[in-house]
PDB file of C-alpha atoms (C1' of nucleotides) in Angstrom:
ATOM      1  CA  UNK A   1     111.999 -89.199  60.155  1.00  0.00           C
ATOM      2  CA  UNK A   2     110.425 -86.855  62.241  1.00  0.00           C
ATOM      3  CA  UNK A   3     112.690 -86.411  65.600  1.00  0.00           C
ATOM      4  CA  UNK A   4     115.531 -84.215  65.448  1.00  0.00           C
ATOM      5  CA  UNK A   5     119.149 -86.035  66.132  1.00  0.00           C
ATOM      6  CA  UNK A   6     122.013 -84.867  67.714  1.00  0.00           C
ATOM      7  CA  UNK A   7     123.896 -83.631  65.001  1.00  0.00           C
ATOM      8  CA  UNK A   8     121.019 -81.812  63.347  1.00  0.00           C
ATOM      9  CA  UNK A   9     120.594 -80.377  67.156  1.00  0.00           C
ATOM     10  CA  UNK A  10     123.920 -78.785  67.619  1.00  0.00           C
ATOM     11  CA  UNK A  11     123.669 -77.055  63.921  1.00  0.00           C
ATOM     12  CA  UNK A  12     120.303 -75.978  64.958  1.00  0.00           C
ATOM     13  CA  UNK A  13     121.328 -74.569  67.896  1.00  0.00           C
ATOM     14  CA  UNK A  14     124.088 -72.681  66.258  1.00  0.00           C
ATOM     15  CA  UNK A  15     121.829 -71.585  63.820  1.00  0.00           C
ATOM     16  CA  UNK A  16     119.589 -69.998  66.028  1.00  0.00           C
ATOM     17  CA  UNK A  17     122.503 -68.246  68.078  1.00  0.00           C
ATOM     18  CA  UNK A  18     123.443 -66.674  64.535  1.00  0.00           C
ATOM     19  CA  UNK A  19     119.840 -65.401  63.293  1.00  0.00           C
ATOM     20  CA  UNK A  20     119.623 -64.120  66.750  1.00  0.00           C
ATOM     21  CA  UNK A  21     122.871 -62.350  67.126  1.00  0.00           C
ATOM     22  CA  UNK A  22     121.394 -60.652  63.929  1.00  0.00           C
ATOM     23  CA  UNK A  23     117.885 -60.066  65.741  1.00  0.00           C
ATOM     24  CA  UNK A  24     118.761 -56.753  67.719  1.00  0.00           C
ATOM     25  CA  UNK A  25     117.823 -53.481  66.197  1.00  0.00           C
ATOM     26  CA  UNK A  26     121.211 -51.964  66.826  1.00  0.00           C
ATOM     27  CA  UNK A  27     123.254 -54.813  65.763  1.00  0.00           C
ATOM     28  CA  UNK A  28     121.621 -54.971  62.499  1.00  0.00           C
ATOM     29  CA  UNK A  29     122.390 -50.988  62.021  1.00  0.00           C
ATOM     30  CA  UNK A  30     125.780 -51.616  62.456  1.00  0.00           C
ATOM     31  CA  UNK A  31     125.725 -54.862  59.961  1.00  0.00           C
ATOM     32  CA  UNK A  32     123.736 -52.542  58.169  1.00  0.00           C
ATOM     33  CA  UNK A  33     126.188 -49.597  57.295  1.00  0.00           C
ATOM     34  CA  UNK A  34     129.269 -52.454  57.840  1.00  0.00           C
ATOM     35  CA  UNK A  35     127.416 -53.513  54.693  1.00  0.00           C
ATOM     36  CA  UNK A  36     128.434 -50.401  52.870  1.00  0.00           C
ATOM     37  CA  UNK A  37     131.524 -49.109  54.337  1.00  0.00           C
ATOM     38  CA  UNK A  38     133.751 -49.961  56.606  1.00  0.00           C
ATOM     39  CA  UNK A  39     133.786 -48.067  59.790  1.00  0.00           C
ATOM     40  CA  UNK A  40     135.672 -47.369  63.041  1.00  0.00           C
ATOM     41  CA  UNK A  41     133.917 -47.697  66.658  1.00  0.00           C
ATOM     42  CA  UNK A  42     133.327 -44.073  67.447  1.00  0.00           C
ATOM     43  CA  UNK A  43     131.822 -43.164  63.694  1.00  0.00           C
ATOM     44  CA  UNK A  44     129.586 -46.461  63.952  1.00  0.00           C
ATOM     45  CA  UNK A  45     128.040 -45.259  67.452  1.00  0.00           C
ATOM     46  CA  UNK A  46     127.453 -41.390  65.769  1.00  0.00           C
ATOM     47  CA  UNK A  47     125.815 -43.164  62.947  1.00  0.00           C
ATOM     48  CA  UNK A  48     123.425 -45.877  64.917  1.00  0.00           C
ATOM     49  CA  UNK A  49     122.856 -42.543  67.553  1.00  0.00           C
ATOM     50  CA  UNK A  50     124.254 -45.093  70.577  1.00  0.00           C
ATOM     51  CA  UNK A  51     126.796 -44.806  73.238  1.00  0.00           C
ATOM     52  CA  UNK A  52     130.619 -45.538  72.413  1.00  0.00           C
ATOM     53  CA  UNK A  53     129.687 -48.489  75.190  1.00  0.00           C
ATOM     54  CA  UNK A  54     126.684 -49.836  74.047  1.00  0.00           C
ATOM     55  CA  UNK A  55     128.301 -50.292  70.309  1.00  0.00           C
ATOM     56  CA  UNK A  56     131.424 -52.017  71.491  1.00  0.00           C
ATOM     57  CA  UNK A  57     129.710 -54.221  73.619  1.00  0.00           C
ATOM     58  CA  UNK A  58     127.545 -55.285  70.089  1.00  0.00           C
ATOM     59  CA  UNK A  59     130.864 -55.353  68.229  1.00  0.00           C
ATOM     60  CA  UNK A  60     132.181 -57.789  71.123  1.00  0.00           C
ATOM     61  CA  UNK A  61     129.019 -60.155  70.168  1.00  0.00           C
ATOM     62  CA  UNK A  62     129.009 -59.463  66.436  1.00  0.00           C
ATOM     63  CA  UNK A  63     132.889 -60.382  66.968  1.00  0.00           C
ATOM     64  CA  UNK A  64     132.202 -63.747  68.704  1.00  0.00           C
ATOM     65  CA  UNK A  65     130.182 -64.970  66.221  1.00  0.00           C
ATOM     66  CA  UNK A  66     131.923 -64.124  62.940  1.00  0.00           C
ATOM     67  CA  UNK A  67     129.699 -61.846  61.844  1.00  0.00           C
ATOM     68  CA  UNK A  68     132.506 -58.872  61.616  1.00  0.00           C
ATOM     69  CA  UNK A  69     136.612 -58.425  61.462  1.00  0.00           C
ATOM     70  CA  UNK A  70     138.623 -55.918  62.474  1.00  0.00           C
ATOM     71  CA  UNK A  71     142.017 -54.279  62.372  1.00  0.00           C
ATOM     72  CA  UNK A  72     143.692 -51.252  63.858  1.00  0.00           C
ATOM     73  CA  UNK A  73     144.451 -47.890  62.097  1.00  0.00           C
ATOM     74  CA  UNK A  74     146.039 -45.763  64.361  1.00  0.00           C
ATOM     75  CA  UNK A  75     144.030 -44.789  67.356  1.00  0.00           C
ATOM     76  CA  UNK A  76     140.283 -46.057  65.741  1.00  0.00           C
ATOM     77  CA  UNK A  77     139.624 -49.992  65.137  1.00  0.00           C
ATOM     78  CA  UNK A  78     137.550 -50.236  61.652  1.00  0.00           C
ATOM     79  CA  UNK A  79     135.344 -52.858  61.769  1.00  0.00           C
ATOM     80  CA  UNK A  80     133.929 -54.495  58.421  1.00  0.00           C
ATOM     81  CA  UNK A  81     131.529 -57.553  57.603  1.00  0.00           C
ATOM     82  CA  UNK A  82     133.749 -60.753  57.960  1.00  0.00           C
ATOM     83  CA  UNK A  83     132.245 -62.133  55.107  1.00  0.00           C
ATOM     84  CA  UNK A  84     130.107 -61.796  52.202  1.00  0.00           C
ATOM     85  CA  UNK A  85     127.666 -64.412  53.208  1.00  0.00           C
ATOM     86  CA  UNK A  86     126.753 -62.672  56.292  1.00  0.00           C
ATOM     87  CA  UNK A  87     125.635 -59.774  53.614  1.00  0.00           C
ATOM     88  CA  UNK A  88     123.420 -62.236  51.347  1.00  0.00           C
ATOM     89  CA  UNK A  89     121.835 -63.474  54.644  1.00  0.00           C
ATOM     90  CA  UNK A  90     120.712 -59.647  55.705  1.00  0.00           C
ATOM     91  CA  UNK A  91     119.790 -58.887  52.198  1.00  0.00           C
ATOM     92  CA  UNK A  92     117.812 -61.672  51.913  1.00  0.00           C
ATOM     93  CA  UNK A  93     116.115 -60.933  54.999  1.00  0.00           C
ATOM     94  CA  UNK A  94     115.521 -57.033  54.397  1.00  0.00           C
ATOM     95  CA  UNK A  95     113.603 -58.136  51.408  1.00  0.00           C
ATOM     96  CA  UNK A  96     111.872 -60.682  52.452  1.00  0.00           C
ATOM     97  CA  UNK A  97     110.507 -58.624  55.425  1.00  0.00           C
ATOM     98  CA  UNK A  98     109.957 -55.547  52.775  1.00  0.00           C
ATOM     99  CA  UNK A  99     107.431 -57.854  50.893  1.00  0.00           C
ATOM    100  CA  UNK A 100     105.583 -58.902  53.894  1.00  0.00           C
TER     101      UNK A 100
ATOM    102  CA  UNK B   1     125.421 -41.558  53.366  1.00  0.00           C
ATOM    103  CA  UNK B   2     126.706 -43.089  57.048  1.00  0.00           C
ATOM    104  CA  UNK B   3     123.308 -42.402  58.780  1.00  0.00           C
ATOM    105  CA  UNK B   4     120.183 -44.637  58.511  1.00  0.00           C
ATOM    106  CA  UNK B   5     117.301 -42.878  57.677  1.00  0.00           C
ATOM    107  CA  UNK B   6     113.159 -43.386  59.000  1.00  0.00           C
ATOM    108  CA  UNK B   7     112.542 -45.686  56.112  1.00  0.00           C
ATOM    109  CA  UNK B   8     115.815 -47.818  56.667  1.00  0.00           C
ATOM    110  CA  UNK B   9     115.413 -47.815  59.941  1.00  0.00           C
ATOM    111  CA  UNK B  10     111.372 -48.952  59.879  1.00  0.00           C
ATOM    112  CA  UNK B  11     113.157 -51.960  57.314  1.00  0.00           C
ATOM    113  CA  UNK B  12     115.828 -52.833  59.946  1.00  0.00           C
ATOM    114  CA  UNK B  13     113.363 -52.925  62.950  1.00  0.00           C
ATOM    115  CA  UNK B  14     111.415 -55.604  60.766  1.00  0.00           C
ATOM    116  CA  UNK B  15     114.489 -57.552  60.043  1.00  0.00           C
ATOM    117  CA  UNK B  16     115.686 -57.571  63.511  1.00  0.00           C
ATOM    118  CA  UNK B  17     112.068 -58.648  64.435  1.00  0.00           C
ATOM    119  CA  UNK B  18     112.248 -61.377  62.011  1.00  0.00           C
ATOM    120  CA  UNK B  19     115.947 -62.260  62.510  1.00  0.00           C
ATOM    121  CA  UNK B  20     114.967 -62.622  66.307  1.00  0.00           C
ATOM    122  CA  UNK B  21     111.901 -64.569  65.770  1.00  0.00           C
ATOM    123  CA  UNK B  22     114.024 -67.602  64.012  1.00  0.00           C
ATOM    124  CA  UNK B  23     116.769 -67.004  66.923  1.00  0.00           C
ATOM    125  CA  UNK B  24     115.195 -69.816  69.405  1.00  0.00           C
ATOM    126  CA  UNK B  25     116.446 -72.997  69.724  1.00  0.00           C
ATOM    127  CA  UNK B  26     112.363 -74.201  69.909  1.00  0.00           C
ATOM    128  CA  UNK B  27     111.112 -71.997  67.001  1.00  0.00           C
ATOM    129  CA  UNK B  28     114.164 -72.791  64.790  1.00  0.00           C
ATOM    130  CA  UNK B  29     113.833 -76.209  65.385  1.00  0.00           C
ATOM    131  CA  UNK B  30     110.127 -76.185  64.631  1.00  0.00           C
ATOM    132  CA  UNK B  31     111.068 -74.549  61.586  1.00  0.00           C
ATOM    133  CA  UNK B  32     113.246 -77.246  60.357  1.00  0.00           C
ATOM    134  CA  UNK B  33     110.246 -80.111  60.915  1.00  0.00           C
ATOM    135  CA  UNK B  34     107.842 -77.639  59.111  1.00  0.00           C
ATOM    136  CA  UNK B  35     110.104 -77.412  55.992  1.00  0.00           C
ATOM    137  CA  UNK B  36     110.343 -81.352  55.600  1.00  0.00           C
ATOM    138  CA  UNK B  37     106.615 -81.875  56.266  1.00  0.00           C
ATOM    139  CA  UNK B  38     103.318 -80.140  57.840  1.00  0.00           C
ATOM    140  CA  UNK B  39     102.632 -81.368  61.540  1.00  0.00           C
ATOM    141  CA  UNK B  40     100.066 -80.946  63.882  1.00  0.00           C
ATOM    142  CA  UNK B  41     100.766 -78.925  67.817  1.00  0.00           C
ATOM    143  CA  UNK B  42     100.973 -82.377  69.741  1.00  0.00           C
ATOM    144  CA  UNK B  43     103.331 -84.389  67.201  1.00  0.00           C
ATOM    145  CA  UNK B  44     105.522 -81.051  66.949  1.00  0.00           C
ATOM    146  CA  UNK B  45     105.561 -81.124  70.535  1.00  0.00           C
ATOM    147  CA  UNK B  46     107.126 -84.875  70.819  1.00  0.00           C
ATOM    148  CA  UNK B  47     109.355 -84.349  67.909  1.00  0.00           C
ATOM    149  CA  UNK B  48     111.182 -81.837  69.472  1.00  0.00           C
ATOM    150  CA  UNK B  49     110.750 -82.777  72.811  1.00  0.00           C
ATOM    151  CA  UNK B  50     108.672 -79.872  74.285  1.00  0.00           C
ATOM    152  CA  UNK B  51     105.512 -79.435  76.207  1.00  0.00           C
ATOM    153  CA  UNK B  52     102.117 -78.704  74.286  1.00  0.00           C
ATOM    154  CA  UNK B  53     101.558 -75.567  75.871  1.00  0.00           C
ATOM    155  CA  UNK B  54     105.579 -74.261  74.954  1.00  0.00           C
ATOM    156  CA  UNK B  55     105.180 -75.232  71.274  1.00  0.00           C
ATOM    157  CA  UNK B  56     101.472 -73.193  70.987  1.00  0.00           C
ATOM    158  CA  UNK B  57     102.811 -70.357  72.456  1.00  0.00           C
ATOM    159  CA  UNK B  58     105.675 -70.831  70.182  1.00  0.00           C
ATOM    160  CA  UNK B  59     103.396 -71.269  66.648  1.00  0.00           C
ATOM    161  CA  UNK B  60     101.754 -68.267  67.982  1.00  0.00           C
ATOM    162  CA  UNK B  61     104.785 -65.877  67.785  1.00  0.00           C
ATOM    163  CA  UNK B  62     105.655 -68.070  64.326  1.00  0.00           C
ATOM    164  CA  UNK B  63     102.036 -66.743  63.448  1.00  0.00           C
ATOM    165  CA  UNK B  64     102.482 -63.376  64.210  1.00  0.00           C
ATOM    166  CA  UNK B  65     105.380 -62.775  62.123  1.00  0.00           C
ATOM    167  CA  UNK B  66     104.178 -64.986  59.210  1.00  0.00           C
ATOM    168  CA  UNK B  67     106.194 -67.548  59.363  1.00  0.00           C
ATOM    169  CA  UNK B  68     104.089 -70.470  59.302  1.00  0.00           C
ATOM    170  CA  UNK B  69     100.389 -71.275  58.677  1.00  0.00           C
ATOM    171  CA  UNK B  70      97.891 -73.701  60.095  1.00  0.00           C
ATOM    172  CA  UNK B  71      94.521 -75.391  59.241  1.00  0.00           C
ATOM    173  CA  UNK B  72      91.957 -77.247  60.924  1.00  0.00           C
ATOM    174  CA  UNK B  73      91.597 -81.020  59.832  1.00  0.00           C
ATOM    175  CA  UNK B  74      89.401 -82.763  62.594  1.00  0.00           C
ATOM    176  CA  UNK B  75      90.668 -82.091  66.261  1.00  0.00           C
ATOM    177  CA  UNK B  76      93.862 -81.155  65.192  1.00  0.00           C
ATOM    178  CA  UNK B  77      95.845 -78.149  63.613  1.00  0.00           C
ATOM    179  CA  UNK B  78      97.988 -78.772  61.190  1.00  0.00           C
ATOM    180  CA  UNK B  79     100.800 -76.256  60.674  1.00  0.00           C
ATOM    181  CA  UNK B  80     103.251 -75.449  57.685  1.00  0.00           C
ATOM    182  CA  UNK B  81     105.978 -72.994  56.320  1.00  0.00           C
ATOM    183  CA  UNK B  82     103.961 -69.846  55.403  1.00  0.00           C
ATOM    184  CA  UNK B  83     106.317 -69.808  52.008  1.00  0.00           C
ATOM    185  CA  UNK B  84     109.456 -70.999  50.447  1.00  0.00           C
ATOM    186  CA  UNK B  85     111.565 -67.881  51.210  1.00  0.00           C
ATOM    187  CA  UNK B  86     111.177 -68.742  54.853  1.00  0.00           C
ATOM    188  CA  UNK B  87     112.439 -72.173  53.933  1.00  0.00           C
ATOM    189  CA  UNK B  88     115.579 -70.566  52.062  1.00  0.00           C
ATOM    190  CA  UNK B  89     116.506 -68.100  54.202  1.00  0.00           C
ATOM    191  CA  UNK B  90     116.675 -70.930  56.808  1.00  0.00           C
ATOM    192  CA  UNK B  91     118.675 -73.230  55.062  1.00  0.00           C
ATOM    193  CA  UNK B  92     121.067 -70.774  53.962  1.00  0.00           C
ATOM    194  CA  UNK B  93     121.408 -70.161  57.988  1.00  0.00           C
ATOM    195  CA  UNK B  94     122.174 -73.306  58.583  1.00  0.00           C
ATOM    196  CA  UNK B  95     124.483 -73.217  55.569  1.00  0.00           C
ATOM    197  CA  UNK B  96     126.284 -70.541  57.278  1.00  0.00           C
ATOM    198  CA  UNK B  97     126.937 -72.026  60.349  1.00  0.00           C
ATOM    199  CA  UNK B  98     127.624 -75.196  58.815  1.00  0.00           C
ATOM    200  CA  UNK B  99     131.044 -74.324  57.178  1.00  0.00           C
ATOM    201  CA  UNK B 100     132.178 -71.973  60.357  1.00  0.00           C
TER     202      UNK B 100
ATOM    203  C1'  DC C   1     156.367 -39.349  79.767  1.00  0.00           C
ATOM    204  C1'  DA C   2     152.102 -37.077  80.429  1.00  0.00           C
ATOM    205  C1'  DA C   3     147.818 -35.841  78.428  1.00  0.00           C
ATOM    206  C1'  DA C   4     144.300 -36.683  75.090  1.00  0.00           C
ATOM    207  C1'  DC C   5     141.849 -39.717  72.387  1.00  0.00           C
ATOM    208  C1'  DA C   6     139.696 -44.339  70.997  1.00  0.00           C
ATOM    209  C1'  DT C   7     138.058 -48.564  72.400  1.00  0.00           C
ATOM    210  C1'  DA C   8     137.056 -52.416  75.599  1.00  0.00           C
ATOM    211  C1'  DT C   9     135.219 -54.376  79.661  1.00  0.00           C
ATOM    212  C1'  DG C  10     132.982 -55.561  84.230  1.00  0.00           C
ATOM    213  C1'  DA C  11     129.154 -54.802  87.300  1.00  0.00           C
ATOM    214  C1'  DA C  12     124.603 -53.319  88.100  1.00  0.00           C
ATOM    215  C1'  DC C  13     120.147 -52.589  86.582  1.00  0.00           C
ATOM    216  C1'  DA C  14     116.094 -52.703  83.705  1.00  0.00           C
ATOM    217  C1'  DT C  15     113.634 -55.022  80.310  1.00  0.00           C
ATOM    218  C1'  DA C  16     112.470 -58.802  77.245  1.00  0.00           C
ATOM    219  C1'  DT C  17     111.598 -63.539  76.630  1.00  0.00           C
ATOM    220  C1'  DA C  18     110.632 -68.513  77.332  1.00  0.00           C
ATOM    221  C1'  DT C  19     108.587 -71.889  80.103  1.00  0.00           C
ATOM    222  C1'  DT C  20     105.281 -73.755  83.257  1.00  0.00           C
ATOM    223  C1'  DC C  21     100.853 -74.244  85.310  1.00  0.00           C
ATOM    224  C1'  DA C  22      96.113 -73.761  85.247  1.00  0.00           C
ATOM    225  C1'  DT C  23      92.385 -73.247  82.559  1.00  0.00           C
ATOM    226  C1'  DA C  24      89.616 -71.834  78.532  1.00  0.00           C
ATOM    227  C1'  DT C  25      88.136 -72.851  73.851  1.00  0.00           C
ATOM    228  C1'  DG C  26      86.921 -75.740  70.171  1.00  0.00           C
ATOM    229  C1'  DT C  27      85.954 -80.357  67.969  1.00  0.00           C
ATOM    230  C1'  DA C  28      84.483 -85.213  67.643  1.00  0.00           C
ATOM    231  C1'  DC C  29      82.002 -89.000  69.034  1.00  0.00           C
ATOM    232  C1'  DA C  30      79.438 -92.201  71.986  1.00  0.00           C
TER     233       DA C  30
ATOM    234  C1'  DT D   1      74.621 -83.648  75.518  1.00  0.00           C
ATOM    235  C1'  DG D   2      78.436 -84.969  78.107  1.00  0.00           C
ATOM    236  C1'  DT D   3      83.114 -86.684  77.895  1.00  0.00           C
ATOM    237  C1'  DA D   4      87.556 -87.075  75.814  1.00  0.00           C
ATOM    238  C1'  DC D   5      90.879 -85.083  72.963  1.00  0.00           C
ATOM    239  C1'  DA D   6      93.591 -81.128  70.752  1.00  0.00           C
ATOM    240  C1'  DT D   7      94.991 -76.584  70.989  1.00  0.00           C
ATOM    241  C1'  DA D   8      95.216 -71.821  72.788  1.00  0.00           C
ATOM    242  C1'  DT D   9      95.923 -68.478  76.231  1.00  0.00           C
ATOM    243  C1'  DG D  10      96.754 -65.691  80.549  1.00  0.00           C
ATOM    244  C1'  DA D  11      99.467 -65.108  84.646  1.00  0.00           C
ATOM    245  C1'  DA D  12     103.527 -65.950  87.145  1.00  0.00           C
ATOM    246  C1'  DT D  13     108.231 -66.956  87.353  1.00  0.00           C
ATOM    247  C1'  DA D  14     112.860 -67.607  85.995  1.00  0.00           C
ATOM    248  C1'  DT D  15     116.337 -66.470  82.880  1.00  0.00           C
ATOM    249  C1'  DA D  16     118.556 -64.018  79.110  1.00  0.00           C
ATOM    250  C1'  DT D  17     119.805 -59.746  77.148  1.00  0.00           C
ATOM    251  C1'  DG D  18     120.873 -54.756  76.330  1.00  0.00           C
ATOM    252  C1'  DT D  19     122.213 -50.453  78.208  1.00  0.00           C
ATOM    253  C1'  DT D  20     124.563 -47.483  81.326  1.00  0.00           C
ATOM    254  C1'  DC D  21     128.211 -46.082  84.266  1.00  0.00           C
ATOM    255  C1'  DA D  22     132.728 -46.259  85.754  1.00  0.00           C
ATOM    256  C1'  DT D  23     137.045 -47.479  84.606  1.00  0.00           C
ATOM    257  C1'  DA D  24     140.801 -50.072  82.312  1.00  0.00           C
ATOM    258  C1'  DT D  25     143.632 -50.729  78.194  1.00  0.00           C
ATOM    259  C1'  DG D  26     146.038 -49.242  74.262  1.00  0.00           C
ATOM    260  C1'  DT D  27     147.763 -45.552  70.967  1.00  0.00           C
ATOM    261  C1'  DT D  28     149.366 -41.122  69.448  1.00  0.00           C
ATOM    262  C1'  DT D  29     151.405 -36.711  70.025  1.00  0.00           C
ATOM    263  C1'  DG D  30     153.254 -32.624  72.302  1.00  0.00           C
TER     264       DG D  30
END
DNA sequence: CAAACATATGAACATATATTCATATGTACA
DNA sequence: TGTACATATGAATATATGTTCATATGTTTG
């Protein structure tokens, strides 16, 4: 079977909306230290050396895909991976990039 | 250690690159043929319903970033998953977005 | 309750990216 | 060797995407 049906199209397609929510060089800094720590909006932006804007507006997409949670503490919002697969995915692909 | 350092962040550029590169709807899709069988440009074009000249300039950027490989056999070129990580990192993708 | 702090959000702009069209390159075969 | 077939490629265009700027929302504390 060579064509492509509609089911395998839609998982496609939300497959590619997921490896390239993790293409961006700033969203995979923040998925990078999420991958380590937790870390609150302001702290994350110091880190990555990006506006408080610019970060939030990354969290917003990283958000709508699934790819981080968050809760409130006080005046910051700490943002952490939402799960571990999203970790074994960006491991996977740091080293298979770092042997390339 | 909250910061990312040169190394890290050479790493992450890479990954984003890659991540990126398997973020089309057309590339990913090409991906998924390649990892059932090897295809020629013209076939790969009617299998997932794209113009010739799309899916070359497609391969090309699957090229560049090692993703797939190609030989000549007569007229055509036949193209297939550069390795198995590729293959895995895909299907864990799809995996992923499978069970959200 | 006002001021300060932390984050989110909309609009505008600049840049990146994918597709199309036209055409070039390379191969086979009559 | 000329014609058909397969693929690649450059330029142009349309669209998607990221960042900035200004400002809104929400929270704490004096």
């Amino acid at each position: 079977m060579d064509n492509i049906n509609h089911d395998d199209d839609y998982l496609l397609q939300k497959a590619a909306m997921f490896f390239s929510v993790l293409g961006d060089t700033g969203r995979i800094k923040i998925i990078k230290i999420l991958s380590e720590e937790e870390m609150c909006v302001s702290d994350l932006a110091e880190a990555i050396e990006a506006s408080q804007s610019a970060v939030s507006h990354q969290l917003s997409i990283l958000k709508q895909n699934d790819i981080v949670k968050y809760r409130r503490e006080g005046k910051n919002i700490i943002y952490s991976l939402d799960d571990d697969h999203v970790q074994d995915i960006f491991k996977i692909g740091l080293e298979h990039v770092k042997h390339k």
